[in-house]
Coordinates of C-alpha atoms and ligand atoms in Angstrom, one line a residue:
X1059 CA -20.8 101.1 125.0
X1060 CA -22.6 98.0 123.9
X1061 CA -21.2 94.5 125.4
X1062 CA -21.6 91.9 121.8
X1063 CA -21.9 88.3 123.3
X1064 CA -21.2 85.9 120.4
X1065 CA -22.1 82.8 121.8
X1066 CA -23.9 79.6 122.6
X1067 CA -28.1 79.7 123.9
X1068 CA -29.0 75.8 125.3
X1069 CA -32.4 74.7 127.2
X1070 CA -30.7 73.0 130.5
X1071 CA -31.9 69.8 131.9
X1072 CA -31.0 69.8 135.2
X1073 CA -31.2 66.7 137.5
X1074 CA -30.1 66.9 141.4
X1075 CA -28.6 64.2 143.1
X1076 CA -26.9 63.0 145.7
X1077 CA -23.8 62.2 143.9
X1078 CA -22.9 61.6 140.3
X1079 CA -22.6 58.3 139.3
X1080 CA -19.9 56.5 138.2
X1081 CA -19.8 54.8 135.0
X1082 CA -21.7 52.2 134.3
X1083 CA -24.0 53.1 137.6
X1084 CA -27.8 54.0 138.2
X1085 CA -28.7 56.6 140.1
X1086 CA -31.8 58.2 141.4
X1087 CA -32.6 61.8 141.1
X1088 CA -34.9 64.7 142.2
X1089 CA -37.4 65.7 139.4
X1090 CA -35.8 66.6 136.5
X1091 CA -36.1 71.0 135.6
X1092 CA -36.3 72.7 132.7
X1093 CA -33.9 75.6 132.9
X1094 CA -32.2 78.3 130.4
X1095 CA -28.7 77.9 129.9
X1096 CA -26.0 78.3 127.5
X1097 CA -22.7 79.8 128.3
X1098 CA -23.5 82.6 125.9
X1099 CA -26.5 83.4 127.0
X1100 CA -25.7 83.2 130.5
X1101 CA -23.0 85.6 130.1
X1102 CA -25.6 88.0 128.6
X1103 CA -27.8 87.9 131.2
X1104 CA -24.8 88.9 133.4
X1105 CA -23.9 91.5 131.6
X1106 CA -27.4 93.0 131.4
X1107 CA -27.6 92.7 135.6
X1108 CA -24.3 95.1 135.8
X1109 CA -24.3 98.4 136.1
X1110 CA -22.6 101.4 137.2
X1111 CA -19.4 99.6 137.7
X1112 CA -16.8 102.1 135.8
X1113 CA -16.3 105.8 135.1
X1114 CA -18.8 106.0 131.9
X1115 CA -21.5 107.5 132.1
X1116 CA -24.1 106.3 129.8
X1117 CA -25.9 103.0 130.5
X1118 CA -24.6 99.5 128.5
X1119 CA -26.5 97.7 125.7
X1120 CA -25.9 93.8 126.0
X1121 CA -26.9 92.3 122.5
X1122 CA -26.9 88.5 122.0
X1123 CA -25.5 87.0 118.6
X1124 CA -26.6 83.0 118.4
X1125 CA -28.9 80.9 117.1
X1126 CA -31.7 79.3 118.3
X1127 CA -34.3 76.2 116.5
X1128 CA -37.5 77.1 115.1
X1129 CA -38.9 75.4 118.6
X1130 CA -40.5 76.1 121.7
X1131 CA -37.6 76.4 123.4
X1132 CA -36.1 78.8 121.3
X1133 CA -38.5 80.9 121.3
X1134 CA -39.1 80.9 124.8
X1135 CA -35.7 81.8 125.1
X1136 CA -35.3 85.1 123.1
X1137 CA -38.7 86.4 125.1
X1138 CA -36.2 85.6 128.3
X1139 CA -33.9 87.3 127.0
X1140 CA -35.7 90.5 126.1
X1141 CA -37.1 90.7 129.4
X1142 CA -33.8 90.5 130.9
X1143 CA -32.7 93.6 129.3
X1144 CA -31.1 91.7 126.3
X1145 CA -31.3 92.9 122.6
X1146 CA -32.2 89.7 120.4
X1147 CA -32.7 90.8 117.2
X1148 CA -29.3 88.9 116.2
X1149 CA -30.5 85.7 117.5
X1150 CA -31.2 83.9 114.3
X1151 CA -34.1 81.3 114.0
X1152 CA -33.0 78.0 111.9
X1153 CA -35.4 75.5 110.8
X1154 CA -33.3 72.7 110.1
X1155 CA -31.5 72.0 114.1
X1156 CA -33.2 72.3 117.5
X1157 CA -32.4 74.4 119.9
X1158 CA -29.0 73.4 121.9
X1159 CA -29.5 71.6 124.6
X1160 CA -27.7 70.8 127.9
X1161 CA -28.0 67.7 130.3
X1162 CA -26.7 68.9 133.9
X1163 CA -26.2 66.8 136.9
X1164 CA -25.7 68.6 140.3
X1165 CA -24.5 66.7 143.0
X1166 CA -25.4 67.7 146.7
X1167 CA -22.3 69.6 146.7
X1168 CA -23.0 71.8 144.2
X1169 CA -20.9 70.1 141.9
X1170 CA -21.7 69.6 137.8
X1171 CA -21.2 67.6 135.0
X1172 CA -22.6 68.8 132.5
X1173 CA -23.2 67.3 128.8
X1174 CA -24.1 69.7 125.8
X1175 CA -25.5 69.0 122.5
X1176 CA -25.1 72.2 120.2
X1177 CA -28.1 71.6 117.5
X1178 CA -28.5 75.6 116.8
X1179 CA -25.6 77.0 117.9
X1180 CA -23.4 75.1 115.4
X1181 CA -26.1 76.9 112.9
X1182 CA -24.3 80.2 113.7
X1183 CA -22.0 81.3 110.9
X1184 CA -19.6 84.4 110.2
X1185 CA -21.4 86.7 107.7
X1186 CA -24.4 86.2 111.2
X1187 CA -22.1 87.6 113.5
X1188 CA -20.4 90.3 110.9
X1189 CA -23.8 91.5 109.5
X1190 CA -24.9 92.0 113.6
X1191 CA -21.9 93.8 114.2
X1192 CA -22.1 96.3 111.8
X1193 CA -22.3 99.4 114.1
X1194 CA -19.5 98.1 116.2
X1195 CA -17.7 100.8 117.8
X1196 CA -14.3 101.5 119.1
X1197 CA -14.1 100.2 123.0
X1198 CA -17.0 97.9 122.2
X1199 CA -16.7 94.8 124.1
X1200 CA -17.3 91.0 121.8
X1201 CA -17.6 88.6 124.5
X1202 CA -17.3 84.7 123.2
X1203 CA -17.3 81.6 123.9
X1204 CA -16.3 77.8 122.9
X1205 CA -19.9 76.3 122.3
X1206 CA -20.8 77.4 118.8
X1207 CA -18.5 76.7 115.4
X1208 CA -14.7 77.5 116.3
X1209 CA -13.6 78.8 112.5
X1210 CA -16.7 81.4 113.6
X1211 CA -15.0 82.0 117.2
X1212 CA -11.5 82.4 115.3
X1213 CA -13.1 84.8 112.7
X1214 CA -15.2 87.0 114.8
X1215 CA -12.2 87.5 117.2
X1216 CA -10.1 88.7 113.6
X1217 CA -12.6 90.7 112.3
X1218 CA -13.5 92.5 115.7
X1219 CA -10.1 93.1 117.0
X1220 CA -9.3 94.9 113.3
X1221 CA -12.0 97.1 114.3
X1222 CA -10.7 98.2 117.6
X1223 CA -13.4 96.6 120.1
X1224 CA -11.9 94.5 122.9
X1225 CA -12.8 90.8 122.8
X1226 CA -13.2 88.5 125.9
X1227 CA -12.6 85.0 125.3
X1228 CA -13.8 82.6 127.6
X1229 CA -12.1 78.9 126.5
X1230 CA -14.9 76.9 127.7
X1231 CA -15.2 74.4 126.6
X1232 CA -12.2 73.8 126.4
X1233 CA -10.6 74.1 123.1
X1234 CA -7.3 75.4 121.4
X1235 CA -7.3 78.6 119.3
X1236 CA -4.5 79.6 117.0
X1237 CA -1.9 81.9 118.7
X1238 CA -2.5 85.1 116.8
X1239 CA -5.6 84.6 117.7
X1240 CA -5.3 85.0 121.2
X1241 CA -3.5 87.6 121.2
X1242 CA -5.6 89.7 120.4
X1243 CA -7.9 88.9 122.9
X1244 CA -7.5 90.9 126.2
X1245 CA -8.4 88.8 128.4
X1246 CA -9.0 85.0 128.1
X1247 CA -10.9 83.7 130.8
X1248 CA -10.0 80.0 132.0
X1249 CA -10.8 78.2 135.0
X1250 CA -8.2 75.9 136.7
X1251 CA -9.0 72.9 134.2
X1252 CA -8.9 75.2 131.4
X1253 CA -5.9 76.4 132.3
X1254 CA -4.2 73.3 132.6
X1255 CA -5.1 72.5 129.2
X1256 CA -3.7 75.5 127.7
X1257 CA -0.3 74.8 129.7
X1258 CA -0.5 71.4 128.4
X1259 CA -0.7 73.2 125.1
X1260 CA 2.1 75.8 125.4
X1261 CA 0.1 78.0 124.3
X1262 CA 0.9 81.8 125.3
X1263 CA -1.7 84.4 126.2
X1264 CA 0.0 87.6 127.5
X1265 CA -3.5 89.1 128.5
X1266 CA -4.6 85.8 131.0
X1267 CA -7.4 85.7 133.3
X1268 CA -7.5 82.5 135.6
X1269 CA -10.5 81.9 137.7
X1270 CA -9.5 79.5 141.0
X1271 CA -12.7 78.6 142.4
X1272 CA -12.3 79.3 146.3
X1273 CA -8.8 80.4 145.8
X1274 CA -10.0 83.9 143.5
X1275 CA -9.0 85.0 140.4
X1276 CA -5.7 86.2 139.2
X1277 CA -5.3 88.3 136.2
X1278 CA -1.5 89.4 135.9
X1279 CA -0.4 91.5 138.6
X1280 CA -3.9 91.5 139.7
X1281 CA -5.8 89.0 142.7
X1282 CA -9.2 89.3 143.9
X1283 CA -10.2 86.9 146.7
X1284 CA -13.3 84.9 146.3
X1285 CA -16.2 85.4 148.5
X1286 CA -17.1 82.9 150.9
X1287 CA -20.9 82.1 150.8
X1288 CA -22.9 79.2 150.9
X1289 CA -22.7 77.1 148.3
X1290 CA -26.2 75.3 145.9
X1291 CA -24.9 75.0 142.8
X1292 CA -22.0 76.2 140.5
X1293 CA -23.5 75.9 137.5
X1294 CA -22.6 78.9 135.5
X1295 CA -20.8 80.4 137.9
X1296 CA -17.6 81.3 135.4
X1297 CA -20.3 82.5 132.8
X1298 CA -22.1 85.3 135.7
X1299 CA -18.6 86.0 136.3
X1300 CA -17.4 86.2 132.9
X1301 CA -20.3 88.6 131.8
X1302 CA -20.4 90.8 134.5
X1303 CA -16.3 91.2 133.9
X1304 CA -17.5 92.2 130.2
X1305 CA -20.2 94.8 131.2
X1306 CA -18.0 96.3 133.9
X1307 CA -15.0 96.8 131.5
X1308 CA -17.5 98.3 129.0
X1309 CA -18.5 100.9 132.0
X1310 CA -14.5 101.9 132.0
X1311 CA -13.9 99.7 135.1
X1312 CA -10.1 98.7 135.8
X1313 CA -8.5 95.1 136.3
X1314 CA -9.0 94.9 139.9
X1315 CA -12.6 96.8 140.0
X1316 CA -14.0 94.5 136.9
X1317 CA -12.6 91.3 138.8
X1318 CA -14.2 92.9 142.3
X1319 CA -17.4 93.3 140.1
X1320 CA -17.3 89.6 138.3
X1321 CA -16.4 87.8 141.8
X1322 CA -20.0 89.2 143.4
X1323 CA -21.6 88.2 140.1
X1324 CA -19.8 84.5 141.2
X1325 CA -21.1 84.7 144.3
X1326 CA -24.3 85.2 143.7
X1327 CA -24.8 82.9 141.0
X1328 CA -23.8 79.6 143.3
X1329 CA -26.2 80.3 145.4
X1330 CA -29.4 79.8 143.7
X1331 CA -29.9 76.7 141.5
X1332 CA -29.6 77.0 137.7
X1333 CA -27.1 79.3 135.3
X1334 CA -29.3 82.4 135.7
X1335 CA -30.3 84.5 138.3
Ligands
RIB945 O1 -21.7 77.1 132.0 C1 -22.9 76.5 132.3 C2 -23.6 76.2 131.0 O2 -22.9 75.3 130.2 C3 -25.0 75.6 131.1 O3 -26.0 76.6 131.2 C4 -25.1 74.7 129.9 O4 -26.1 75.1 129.0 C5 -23.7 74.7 129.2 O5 -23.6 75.6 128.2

């Protein structure tokens, strides 16, 4: 089974603080770290980490679908990913954007806010994702996200779905997809914010994941407690979850198993600094 992550790749700029500021405020940080990021890309180094979490057998390929610039970052970034046990070939080089990049500010909490400029990503287009998907097979998993062009998001779920692989959409950021769209998507991943967007919405998803930060996760019937470990820094927390819930379904794990599987991924993730382990 191969785990297809359609998705965002960003270099993160990550400052620590003591707390953010508030509008209009100056305040001083630690040094500032390069780091790599991108919610797609951090949900396809999850899913590379997982294994052996369902009844299959054979091992999981984790291929990344994105774009990066024609930059330094970019192509630091698909050597990181090779050596992280991800297949690049479908990460595309364009020469006219730079590679997406993310400002993140950590509080001493652990807290983020985080501010993303796309460049690259947006570079991503449908006939990209179709032509890498060409030996897609049934039970396949297409994991996506919200950072790269939505009409591209919309597609690939339409074209995928036809096909018989499962898609996991995570709505982050935020964003609302048409109805038929989601439907077919089994689950969506949202956190609590996202998820009061999408009530806000009315929007109807009958296959729902909800992540609760300390509270757990609740997928239907289904609720897995959250582990309770110390705490650095939460950035990319719902992506380690989100591709680690991916890789394990792709291994034939069930609801409560996959959410078991994605928690730990959670958990370890907030307690190092930066998106990846
Ligand atoms: O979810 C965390 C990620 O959001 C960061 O790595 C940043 O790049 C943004 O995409």
């Amino acid at each position: 089974m191969t785990v297809w992550v359609v998705g965002s790749l960003n270099q993160d700029l990550q400052l620590e603080m003591e707390r953010h500021p508030r509008t209009g405020e100056t305040v001083l940080t630690a040094d500032l770290v390069r780091r790599f990021g991108g919610k797609g890309a951090n949900q396809a180094v999850a899913a590379a980490r997982q294994t052996g979490a369902g009844t299959h057998a054979e091992p999981t390929r984790t291929v990344m679908v994105g774009a990066v610039g024609d930059d330094e970052a970019g192509t630091a970034y698909r050597d990181r990913l090779q050596a992280r046990g991800v297949e690049v070939d479908a990460v595309r080089v364009v020469e006219d954007s730079p590679t997406g990049t993310a400002v993140i500010c950590v509080d001493a909490a652990g807290d983020n806010m985080i501010m993303v400029s796309p460049g690259a990503n947006l570079q991503l287009r449908t006939e990209d994702v179709t032509t890498a998907l060409a030996d897609l097979a049934d039970g396949d998993i297409v994991l996506l996200q919200l950072e790269i062009d939505h009409d591209v998001v919309v597609e690939t779920i339409r074209w995928a779905a036809e096909r018989g692989a499962r898609v996991v959409a995570n709505l982050a950021p935020y964003a609302d997809l048409p109805p038929e769209v989601l439907v077919l998507c089994d689950p969506v991943v949202v956190n609590e914010h996202e998820h009061a967007q999408l009530r806000r919405s009315g929007l109807d998803c009958p296959s729902l994941l909800v992540t609760l930060g300390t509270e757990g996760s609740t997928w239907g019937e289904v609720h897995v407690a959250a582990r309770t470990v110390e705490v650095v820094d939460t950035t990319g927390a719902g992506d380690a979850f989100c591709g680690a819930l991916a890789a394990a379904l792709a291994q034939g794990a069930d609801r409560q198993s996959a959410m078991e599987v994605a928690t730990r991924a959670a958990a370890d993730c907030v307690q190092h600094v930066g998106a990846q382990a």
